[in-house]
Amino acid sequence: MDQKCSERGVEFLFHINGDMSERVMTLIESMVPATEVYSIDECFADLTGIQENLTQFGRKLRSRIFQCTGIPVGVDIAGTKTLAKLANHTAKRLQAQTGGVVDITDPFRPGFRYSKAEVLLMDLRQPGEFSEDLFALKQSVACDRLMQVMDDINERWGRGTMRAASVPATSDWGMRREMMSQSAGQLADMLEFAEAARLWALIEDGEVA
């Protein structure tokens, strides 16, 4: 079971029946000011007024649930429900490192310099929706195969090993990279987070059941 505390949240790590879910929810309700049951294996808990360190509180909550029910849960703490859901994504991937508790209420760490940034995902297309040929209904199969061969070669031998003739080997300009994130290679994970946030916003607005 993986449960999240938030606007802080709690979510179960495996499926359970209704009776066991009720037992876990009752335990959570006994330790926090208010809860909102989201599903049979997930709820949000209001931690307003909790004076102790929230990470320590999350571990105490997790420990008590396991002690009373034998069910491991994940506790994900954030300032909003959406962020708590995103924290859960991290908790599931990093169980060994986090111990099942992730707190992102204060993401800033001492000793690091931070700068505001914006990421815009524009005009995203599914494969087959875009063709460079204005008069073609879709991109040709031969073109898809060629692109796949180029991708395979560049993946094996290094980026830029093979390129289109219209792409120069060296450019006379370059982006400013002094502040480039060291996590730039994790684009797939970033897109997953962005999609999760978008879907959760639609759910909260009632646009998705």
mmCIF file of C-alpha atoms in Angstrom:
data_model
loop_
_atom_site.group_PDB
_atom_site.id
_atom_site.type_symbol
_atom_site.label_atom_id
_atom_site.label_comp_id
_atom_site.label_asym_id
_atom_site.label_seq_id
_atom_site.Cartn_x
_atom_site.Cartn_y
_atom_site.Cartn_z
ATOM 1 C CA MET A 1 0.000 0.000 0.000
ATOM 2 C CA ASP A 2 1.201 3.481 -0.552
ATOM 3 C CA GLN A 3 -0.592 6.275 1.083
ATOM 4 C CA LYS A 4 0.036 9.971 1.041
ATOM 5 C CA CYS A 5 -0.165 12.619 3.717
ATOM 6 C CA SER A 6 -1.220 15.943 2.331
ATOM 7 C CA GLU A 7 -2.357 18.232 0.856
ATOM 8 C CA ARG A 8 -0.027 15.960 2.194
ATOM 9 C CA GLY A 9 -0.893 12.395 1.065
ATOM 10 C CA VAL A 10 -0.775 8.620 1.740
ATOM 11 C CA GLU A 11 -1.121 5.725 -0.753
ATOM 12 C CA PHE A 12 -0.989 1.940 -0.340
ATOM 13 C CA LEU A 13 1.722 -0.169 -1.944
ATOM 14 C CA PHE A 14 -0.508 -3.082 -2.873
ATOM 15 C CA HIS A 15 -4.227 -3.838 -3.275
ATOM 16 C CA ILE A 16 -6.319 -4.489 -0.166
ATOM 17 C CA ASN A 17 -9.938 -5.274 0.655
ATOM 18 C CA GLY A 18 -12.479 -2.858 2.087
ATOM 19 C CA ASP A 19 -12.174 -4.028 5.710
ATOM 20 C CA MET A 20 -8.399 -3.621 5.767
ATOM 21 C CA SER A 21 -8.673 -0.257 4.019
ATOM 22 C CA GLU A 22 -11.064 0.941 6.720
ATOM 23 C CA ARG A 23 -8.627 -0.145 9.432
ATOM 24 C CA VAL A 24 -5.790 1.802 7.827
ATOM 25 C CA MET A 25 -7.944 4.899 7.267
ATOM 26 C CA THR A 26 -9.056 4.797 10.906
ATOM 27 C CA LEU A 27 -5.431 4.703 12.065
ATOM 28 C CA ILE A 28 -4.587 7.695 9.902
ATOM 29 C CA GLU A 29 -7.636 9.619 11.142
ATOM 30 C CA SER A 30 -6.501 9.053 14.726
ATOM 31 C CA MET A 31 -3.191 10.813 14.072
ATOM 32 C CA VAL A 32 -4.096 13.823 11.881
ATOM 33 C CA PRO A 33 -6.600 16.704 12.092
ATOM 34 C CA ALA A 34 -8.576 15.675 8.984
ATOM 35 C CA THR A 35 -8.515 13.219 6.085
ATOM 36 C CA GLU A 36 -10.004 12.921 2.610
ATOM 37 C CA VAL A 37 -10.363 9.349 1.348
ATOM 38 C CA TYR A 38 -9.461 9.358 -2.344
ATOM 39 C CA SER A 39 -9.827 5.647 -3.091
ATOM 40 C CA ILE A 40 -9.743 2.279 -1.336
ATOM 41 C CA ASP A 41 -5.944 2.452 -1.184
ATOM 42 C CA GLU A 42 -5.226 6.172 -1.056
ATOM 43 C CA CYS A 43 -6.153 9.191 1.017
ATOM 44 C CA PHE A 44 -5.039 12.745 1.708
ATOM 45 C CA ALA A 45 -4.418 13.971 5.247
ATOM 46 C CA ASP A 46 -4.315 17.520 6.550
ATOM 47 C CA LEU A 47 -1.176 18.029 8.627
ATOM 48 C CA THR A 48 -2.064 21.540 9.756
ATOM 49 C CA GLY A 49 -0.916 22.066 13.330
ATOM 50 C CA ILE A 50 1.521 19.146 13.414
ATOM 51 C CA GLN A 51 4.442 20.588 15.363
ATOM 52 C CA GLU A 52 7.070 17.900 14.915
ATOM 53 C CA ASN A 53 9.275 17.416 11.879
ATOM 54 C CA LEU A 54 6.971 16.223 9.092
ATOM 55 C CA THR A 55 9.378 13.587 7.815
ATOM 56 C CA GLN A 56 9.650 12.111 11.305
ATOM 57 C CA PHE A 57 5.882 12.274 11.654
ATOM 58 C CA GLY A 58 5.491 10.492 8.318
ATOM 59 C CA ARG A 59 7.784 7.709 9.516
ATOM 60 C CA LYS A 60 5.854 7.438 12.769
ATOM 61 C CA LEU A 61 2.567 7.193 10.835
ATOM 62 C CA ARG A 62 4.016 4.582 8.490
ATOM 63 C CA SER A 63 5.441 2.569 11.382
ATOM 64 C CA ARG A 64 2.159 2.573 13.314
ATOM 65 C CA ILE A 65 0.156 1.407 10.300
ATOM 66 C CA PHE A 66 2.616 -1.412 9.661
ATOM 67 C CA GLN A 67 2.669 -2.392 13.337
ATOM 68 C CA CYS A 68 -1.142 -2.537 13.569
ATOM 69 C CA THR A 69 -1.969 -4.026 10.170
ATOM 70 C CA GLY A 70 1.226 -5.466 8.689
ATOM 71 C CA ILE A 71 0.680 -3.293 5.614
ATOM 72 C CA PRO A 72 3.577 -1.137 4.312
ATOM 73 C CA VAL A 73 2.469 2.282 3.116
ATOM 74 C CA GLY A 74 4.169 5.203 1.433
ATOM 75 C CA VAL A 75 3.815 8.670 2.932
ATOM 76 C CA ASP A 76 4.318 11.577 0.539
ATOM 77 C CA ILE A 77 4.276 15.075 2.008
ATOM 78 C CA ALA A 78 3.808 18.272 -0.001
ATOM 79 C CA GLY A 79 2.032 21.617 0.043
ATOM 80 C CA THR A 80 -0.749 20.565 -2.373
ATOM 81 C CA LYS A 81 -2.511 17.382 -3.432
ATOM 82 C CA THR A 82 -0.972 17.592 -6.880
ATOM 83 C CA LEU A 83 2.561 17.818 -5.489
ATOM 84 C CA ALA A 84 1.819 14.982 -3.075
ATOM 85 C CA LYS A 85 0.856 12.821 -6.053
ATOM 86 C CA LEU A 86 4.109 13.751 -7.764
ATOM 87 C CA ALA A 87 6.089 12.988 -4.608
ATOM 88 C CA ASN A 88 4.514 9.539 -4.659
ATOM 89 C CA HIS A 89 5.979 8.981 -8.125
ATOM 90 C CA THR A 90 9.442 9.538 -6.619
ATOM 91 C CA ALA A 91 8.735 7.449 -3.527
ATOM 92 C CA LYS A 92 7.800 4.399 -5.575
ATOM 93 C CA ARG A 93 11.045 4.597 -7.539
ATOM 94 C CA LEU A 94 13.284 5.260 -4.544
ATOM 95 C CA GLN A 95 11.853 3.072 -1.784
ATOM 96 C CA ALA A 96 15.277 1.973 -0.564
ATOM 97 C CA GLN A 97 16.596 5.549 -0.318
ATOM 98 C CA THR A 98 13.476 7.225 1.116
ATOM 99 C CA GLY A 99 12.214 4.524 3.458
ATOM 100 C CA GLY A 100 8.734 5.102 2.058
ATOM 101 C CA VAL A 101 8.526 8.745 3.186
ATOM 102 C CA VAL A 102 9.114 11.706 0.859
ATOM 103 C CA ASP A 103 8.769 15.318 2.035
ATOM 104 C CA ILE A 104 8.884 18.052 -0.620
ATOM 105 C CA THR A 105 7.289 20.827 1.430
ATOM 106 C CA ASP A 106 10.637 22.646 1.352
ATOM 107 C CA PRO A 107 12.589 21.649 -1.772
ATOM 108 C CA PHE A 108 15.402 24.143 -1.146
ATOM 109 C CA ARG A 109 18.630 22.865 0.362
ATOM 110 C CA PRO A 110 21.379 24.986 1.958
ATOM 111 C CA GLY A 111 24.602 25.359 -0.009
ATOM 112 C CA PHE A 112 22.914 25.457 -3.428
ATOM 113 C CA ARG A 113 22.152 28.450 -5.626
ATOM 114 C CA TYR A 114 18.709 28.447 -7.240
ATOM 115 C CA SER A 115 17.350 30.261 -10.248
ATOM 116 C CA LYS A 116 13.803 30.425 -11.605
ATOM 117 C CA ALA A 117 13.194 28.648 -14.883
ATOM 118 C CA GLU A 118 10.250 27.849 -17.125
ATOM 119 C CA VAL A 119 9.643 24.759 -19.245
ATOM 120 C CA LEU A 120 7.171 25.034 -22.123
ATOM 121 C CA LEU A 121 5.943 21.893 -23.872
ATOM 122 C CA MET A 122 4.438 23.139 -27.129
ATOM 123 C CA ASP A 123 2.962 21.502 -30.193
ATOM 124 C CA LEU A 124 3.639 17.954 -29.018
ATOM 125 C CA ARG A 125 2.602 15.353 -31.606
ATOM 126 C CA GLN A 126 1.998 11.636 -31.637
ATOM 127 C CA PRO A 127 4.040 9.536 -34.110
ATOM 128 C CA GLY A 128 2.400 9.681 -37.528
ATOM 129 C CA GLU A 129 0.590 12.984 -36.901
ATOM 130 C CA PHE A 130 3.231 15.140 -38.565
ATOM 131 C CA SER A 131 4.693 15.074 -42.056
ATOM 132 C CA GLU A 132 7.318 17.382 -43.510
ATOM 133 C CA ASP A 133 5.646 16.961 -46.919
ATOM 134 C CA LEU A 134 2.777 19.436 -47.118
ATOM 135 C CA PHE A 135 0.861 17.255 -49.594
ATOM 136 C CA ALA A 136 1.435 13.873 -47.928
ATOM 137 C CA LEU A 137 -1.272 12.468 -45.672
ATOM 138 C CA LYS A 138 1.389 11.020 -43.395
ATOM 139 C CA GLN A 139 5.153 10.572 -43.218
ATOM 140 C CA SER A 140 6.357 7.758 -45.469
ATOM 141 C CA VAL A 141 7.355 4.374 -44.058
ATOM 142 C CA ALA A 142 10.767 4.732 -45.712
ATOM 143 C CA CYS A 143 11.334 8.019 -43.882
ATOM 144 C CA ASP A 144 10.385 6.446 -40.559
ATOM 145 C CA ARG A 145 12.827 3.604 -41.188
ATOM 146 C CA LEU A 146 15.602 6.034 -42.115
ATOM 147 C CA MET A 147 15.061 8.044 -38.931
ATOM 148 C CA GLN A 148 15.120 4.837 -36.876
ATOM 149 C CA VAL A 149 18.429 3.771 -38.464
ATOM 150 C CA MET A 150 19.947 7.188 -37.718
ATOM 151 C CA ASP A 151 18.709 7.036 -34.130
ATOM 152 C CA ASP A 152 20.147 3.538 -33.666
ATOM 153 C CA ILE A 153 23.548 4.594 -35.028
ATOM 154 C CA ASN A 154 23.697 7.723 -32.889
ATOM 155 C CA GLU A 155 22.618 5.796 -29.802
ATOM 156 C CA ARG A 156 25.367 3.235 -30.320
ATOM 157 C CA TRP A 157 28.219 5.445 -31.520
ATOM 158 C CA GLY A 158 27.376 8.773 -29.923
ATOM 159 C CA ARG A 159 25.184 11.751 -30.609
ATOM 160 C CA GLY A 160 25.907 13.449 -33.933
ATOM 161 C CA THR A 161 27.666 10.442 -35.495
ATOM 162 C CA MET A 162 25.108 10.544 -38.308
ATOM 163 C CA ARG A 163 23.043 13.585 -39.248
ATOM 164 C CA ALA A 164 21.098 15.054 -42.132
ATOM 165 C CA ALA A 165 23.246 16.916 -44.669
ATOM 166 C CA SER A 166 21.349 20.130 -43.880
ATOM 167 C CA VAL A 167 22.584 20.027 -40.287
ATOM 168 C CA PRO A 168 26.080 21.583 -39.961
ATOM 169 C CA ALA A 169 28.798 19.593 -38.218
ATOM 170 C CA THR A 170 29.657 22.634 -36.114
ATOM 171 C CA SER A 171 27.481 25.634 -35.500
ATOM 172 C CA ASP A 172 28.597 29.256 -35.370
ATOM 173 C CA TRP A 173 26.290 29.863 -32.433
ATOM 174 C CA GLY A 174 25.528 28.079 -29.200
ATOM 175 C CA MET A 175 23.085 28.214 -26.323
ATOM 176 C CA ARG A 176 24.139 29.625 -22.983
ATOM 177 C CA ARG A 177 24.676 26.551 -20.809
ATOM 178 C CA GLU A 178 26.157 27.997 -17.629
ATOM 179 C CA MET A 179 22.946 27.242 -15.739
ATOM 180 C CA MET A 180 22.055 24.000 -17.537
ATOM 181 C CA SER A 181 20.548 21.403 -15.215
ATOM 182 C CA GLN A 182 22.699 18.379 -14.470
ATOM 183 C CA SER A 183 19.493 16.348 -14.783
ATOM 184 C CA ALA A 184 18.967 17.316 -18.404
ATOM 185 C CA GLY A 185 19.087 13.665 -19.446
ATOM 186 C CA GLN A 186 15.954 12.852 -17.443
ATOM 187 C CA LEU A 187 13.548 14.379 -19.944
ATOM 188 C CA ALA A 188 11.331 11.284 -20.013
ATOM 189 C CA ASP A 189 10.810 11.491 -16.253
ATOM 190 C CA MET A 190 10.071 15.211 -16.513
ATOM 191 C CA LEU A 191 7.441 14.569 -19.178
ATOM 192 C CA GLU A 192 5.853 11.914 -16.961
ATOM 193 C CA PHE A 193 5.653 14.409 -14.106
ATOM 194 C CA ALA A 194 4.183 17.071 -16.409
ATOM 195 C CA GLU A 195 1.531 14.648 -17.698
ATOM 196 C CA ALA A 196 0.696 13.493 -14.161
ATOM 197 C CA ALA A 197 0.265 17.106 -13.032
ATOM 198 C CA ARG A 198 -1.931 17.890 -16.050
ATOM 199 C CA LEU A 199 -4.202 14.882 -15.458
ATOM 200 C CA TRP A 200 -4.461 15.595 -11.754
ATOM 201 C CA ALA A 201 -5.470 19.201 -12.462
ATOM 202 C CA LEU A 202 -8.210 17.936 -14.792
ATOM 203 C CA ILE A 203 -9.420 15.518 -12.111
ATOM 204 C CA GLU A 204 -9.539 18.263 -9.480
ATOM 205 C CA ASP A 205 -11.474 20.491 -11.908
ATOM 206 C CA GLY A 206 -13.958 17.693 -12.521
ATOM 207 C CA GLU A 207 -13.122 17.420 -16.203
ATOM 208 C CA VAL A 208 -11.966 13.800 -15.873
ATOM 209 C CA ALA A 209 -13.834 11.186 -13.861
#
